[in-house]
Amino acid sequence: MTTTGRLSGPLFTECAEWIWEQLQEEGFQVQGELIELILETERELGIHAQPLDAIAARLAEEFAARGIVARPYAIDAPLIRVVLEWEDDFLGFAGIPRAES
């Protein structure tokens, strides 16, 4: 993965792991790779600074178009939105505006 924003390298990994831990505590059984895929793809598409609902909808469409599926939870806009909300929390703790991430 190549990113040019402030959320890269070890900080990217820390963010993905932290989000995964939060989701586990909420009862979501998702793979850490799914979190990374969401974070990577929003940056790949250059949409990470858009409103969360717009990002979630676009990513759900993109994953469907790519044939990416997950079990037991579907990779749908509501699940993606939860990941993005936790990402916002992490970015806030790190002092990184979403547009610079």
PDB file of C-alpha atoms in Angstrom:
ATOM      1  CA  MET A   1       0.000   0.000   0.000  1.00  0.00           C
ATOM      2  CA  THR A   2       1.224   3.460  -0.879  1.00  0.00           C
ATOM      3  CA  THR A   3      -0.157   6.469   0.899  1.00  0.00           C
ATOM      4  CA  THR A   4       1.077  10.012   0.898  1.00  0.00           C
ATOM      5  CA  GLY A   5      -1.052  11.288   3.781  1.00  0.00           C
ATOM      6  CA  ARG A   6      -0.210  11.419   7.448  1.00  0.00           C
ATOM      7  CA  LEU A   7      -1.910   8.079   8.156  1.00  0.00           C
ATOM      8  CA  SER A   8       0.783   5.806   6.757  1.00  0.00           C
ATOM      9  CA  GLY A   9       3.371   3.263   7.800  1.00  0.00           C
ATOM     10  CA  PRO A  10       3.239   2.160  11.441  1.00  0.00           C
ATOM     11  CA  LEU A  11       0.518   4.719  12.228  1.00  0.00           C
ATOM     12  CA  PHE A  12      -1.722   3.181   9.556  1.00  0.00           C
ATOM     13  CA  THR A  13      -1.199  -0.260  11.076  1.00  0.00           C
ATOM     14  CA  GLU A  14      -1.847   1.060  14.582  1.00  0.00           C
ATOM     15  CA  CYS A  15      -5.072   2.701  13.397  1.00  0.00           C
ATOM     16  CA  ALA A  16      -6.332  -0.473  11.719  1.00  0.00           C
ATOM     17  CA  GLU A  17      -5.496  -2.592  14.773  1.00  0.00           C
ATOM     18  CA  TRP A  18      -7.163  -0.105  17.119  1.00  0.00           C
ATOM     19  CA  ILE A  19     -10.324  -0.044  14.998  1.00  0.00           C
ATOM     20  CA  TRP A  20     -10.342  -3.856  14.944  1.00  0.00           C
ATOM     21  CA  GLU A  21     -10.124  -3.943  18.747  1.00  0.00           C
ATOM     22  CA  GLN A  22     -13.022  -1.486  19.067  1.00  0.00           C
ATOM     23  CA  LEU A  23     -15.152  -3.559  16.700  1.00  0.00           C
ATOM     24  CA  GLN A  24     -14.342  -6.730  18.646  1.00  0.00           C
ATOM     25  CA  GLU A  25     -15.535  -5.042  21.838  1.00  0.00           C
ATOM     26  CA  GLU A  26     -18.794  -4.118  20.037  1.00  0.00           C
ATOM     27  CA  GLY A  27     -19.311  -7.755  19.043  1.00  0.00           C
ATOM     28  CA  PHE A  28     -18.296  -7.540  15.385  1.00  0.00           C
ATOM     29  CA  GLN A  29     -16.294 -10.527  14.218  1.00  0.00           C
ATOM     30  CA  VAL A  30     -14.340  -9.075  11.289  1.00  0.00           C
ATOM     31  CA  GLN A  31     -10.875  -9.748  10.017  1.00  0.00           C
ATOM     32  CA  GLY A  32      -8.245  -7.087  10.486  1.00  0.00           C
ATOM     33  CA  GLU A  33      -7.530  -7.245   6.765  1.00  0.00           C
ATOM     34  CA  LEU A  34     -11.034  -5.941   6.100  1.00  0.00           C
ATOM     35  CA  ILE A  35     -10.310  -2.838   8.158  1.00  0.00           C
ATOM     36  CA  GLU A  36      -7.083  -2.288   6.232  1.00  0.00           C
ATOM     37  CA  LEU A  37      -8.922  -2.805   2.942  1.00  0.00           C
ATOM     38  CA  ILE A  38     -11.467  -0.129   3.858  1.00  0.00           C
ATOM     39  CA  LEU A  39      -8.782   2.358   4.902  1.00  0.00           C
ATOM     40  CA  GLU A  40      -6.609   1.618   1.858  1.00  0.00           C
ATOM     41  CA  THR A  41      -9.438   1.766  -0.652  1.00  0.00           C
ATOM     42  CA  GLU A  42     -10.828   5.084   0.553  1.00  0.00           C
ATOM     43  CA  ARG A  43      -7.361   6.570  -0.006  1.00  0.00           C
ATOM     44  CA  GLU A  44      -6.847   4.735  -3.291  1.00  0.00           C
ATOM     45  CA  LEU A  45     -10.076   6.293  -4.587  1.00  0.00           C
ATOM     46  CA  GLY A  46      -9.188   9.677  -3.089  1.00  0.00           C
ATOM     47  CA  ILE A  47     -12.467   9.910  -1.185  1.00  0.00           C
ATOM     48  CA  HIS A  48     -11.199   9.869   2.410  1.00  0.00           C
ATOM     49  CA  ALA A  49     -12.008  13.576   2.928  1.00  0.00           C
ATOM     50  CA  GLN A  50     -15.658  13.246   1.869  1.00  0.00           C
ATOM     51  CA  PRO A  51     -18.577  12.899   4.326  1.00  0.00           C
ATOM     52  CA  LEU A  52     -18.681   9.480   6.014  1.00  0.00           C
ATOM     53  CA  ASP A  53     -22.001   8.471   4.432  1.00  0.00           C
ATOM     54  CA  ALA A  54     -20.636   9.230   0.965  1.00  0.00           C
ATOM     55  CA  ILE A  55     -17.427   7.280   1.631  1.00  0.00           C
ATOM     56  CA  ALA A  56     -19.360   4.298   3.024  1.00  0.00           C
ATOM     57  CA  ALA A  57     -21.738   4.168   0.052  1.00  0.00           C
ATOM     58  CA  ARG A  58     -18.924   4.507  -2.504  1.00  0.00           C
ATOM     59  CA  LEU A  59     -16.813   1.819  -0.845  1.00  0.00           C
ATOM     60  CA  ALA A  60     -19.760  -0.590  -0.645  1.00  0.00           C
ATOM     61  CA  GLU A  61     -20.307  -0.084  -4.384  1.00  0.00           C
ATOM     62  CA  GLU A  62     -16.606  -0.503  -5.125  1.00  0.00           C
ATOM     63  CA  PHE A  63     -16.289  -3.729  -3.136  1.00  0.00           C
ATOM     64  CA  ALA A  64     -19.396  -5.151  -4.825  1.00  0.00           C
ATOM     65  CA  ALA A  65     -17.977  -4.234  -8.241  1.00  0.00           C
ATOM     66  CA  ARG A  66     -14.695  -5.950  -7.345  1.00  0.00           C
ATOM     67  CA  GLY A  67     -16.541  -9.029  -6.086  1.00  0.00           C
ATOM     68  CA  ILE A  68     -15.173  -8.654  -2.550  1.00  0.00           C
ATOM     69  CA  VAL A  69     -17.306 -10.373   0.090  1.00  0.00           C
ATOM     70  CA  ALA A  70     -16.874 -11.229   3.763  1.00  0.00           C
ATOM     71  CA  ARG A  71     -18.545 -13.506   6.292  1.00  0.00           C
ATOM     72  CA  PRO A  72     -20.310 -13.491   8.705  1.00  0.00           C
ATOM     73  CA  TYR A  73     -20.991  -9.782   8.099  1.00  0.00           C
ATOM     74  CA  ALA A  74     -21.509  -8.350   4.644  1.00  0.00           C
ATOM     75  CA  ILE A  75     -19.268  -5.492   3.593  1.00  0.00           C
ATOM     76  CA  ASP A  76     -22.115  -3.034   3.361  1.00  0.00           C
ATOM     77  CA  ALA A  77     -22.390   0.712   3.913  1.00  0.00           C
ATOM     78  CA  PRO A  78     -23.501   0.427   7.581  1.00  0.00           C
ATOM     79  CA  LEU A  79     -20.489  -1.730   8.514  1.00  0.00           C
ATOM     80  CA  ILE A  80     -18.128   0.512   6.566  1.00  0.00           C
ATOM     81  CA  ARG A  81     -19.650   3.541   8.310  1.00  0.00           C
ATOM     82  CA  VAL A  82     -18.843   2.013  11.730  1.00  0.00           C
ATOM     83  CA  VAL A  83     -15.220   1.517  10.654  1.00  0.00           C
ATOM     84  CA  LEU A  84     -15.054   5.114   9.406  1.00  0.00           C
ATOM     85  CA  GLU A  85     -16.459   6.453  12.677  1.00  0.00           C
ATOM     86  CA  TRP A  86     -13.759   4.629  14.642  1.00  0.00           C
ATOM     87  CA  GLU A  87     -11.196   5.905  12.123  1.00  0.00           C
ATOM     88  CA  ASP A  88     -12.388   9.457  12.846  1.00  0.00           C
ATOM     89  CA  ASP A  89     -11.897   8.842  16.565  1.00  0.00           C
ATOM     90  CA  PHE A  90      -8.362   7.565  15.980  1.00  0.00           C
ATOM     91  CA  LEU A  91      -7.526  10.507  13.725  1.00  0.00           C
ATOM     92  CA  GLY A  92      -8.837  12.860  16.395  1.00  0.00           C
ATOM     93  CA  PHE A  93      -6.638  11.256  19.059  1.00  0.00           C
ATOM     94  CA  ALA A  94      -3.663  11.507  16.682  1.00  0.00           C
ATOM     95  CA  GLY A  95      -4.416  15.159  15.850  1.00  0.00           C
ATOM     96  CA  ILE A  96      -4.762  14.423  12.133  1.00  0.00           C
ATOM     97  CA  PRO A  97      -7.561  16.093  10.165  1.00  0.00           C
ATOM     98  CA  ARG A  98      -9.339  13.574   7.917  1.00  0.00           C
ATOM     99  CA  ALA A  99      -8.397  15.571   4.804  1.00  0.00           C
ATOM    100  CA  GLU A 100      -4.696  15.172   5.687  1.00  0.00           C
ATOM    101  CA  SER A 101      -4.930  11.504   6.503  1.00  0.00           C
TER     102      SER A 101
END
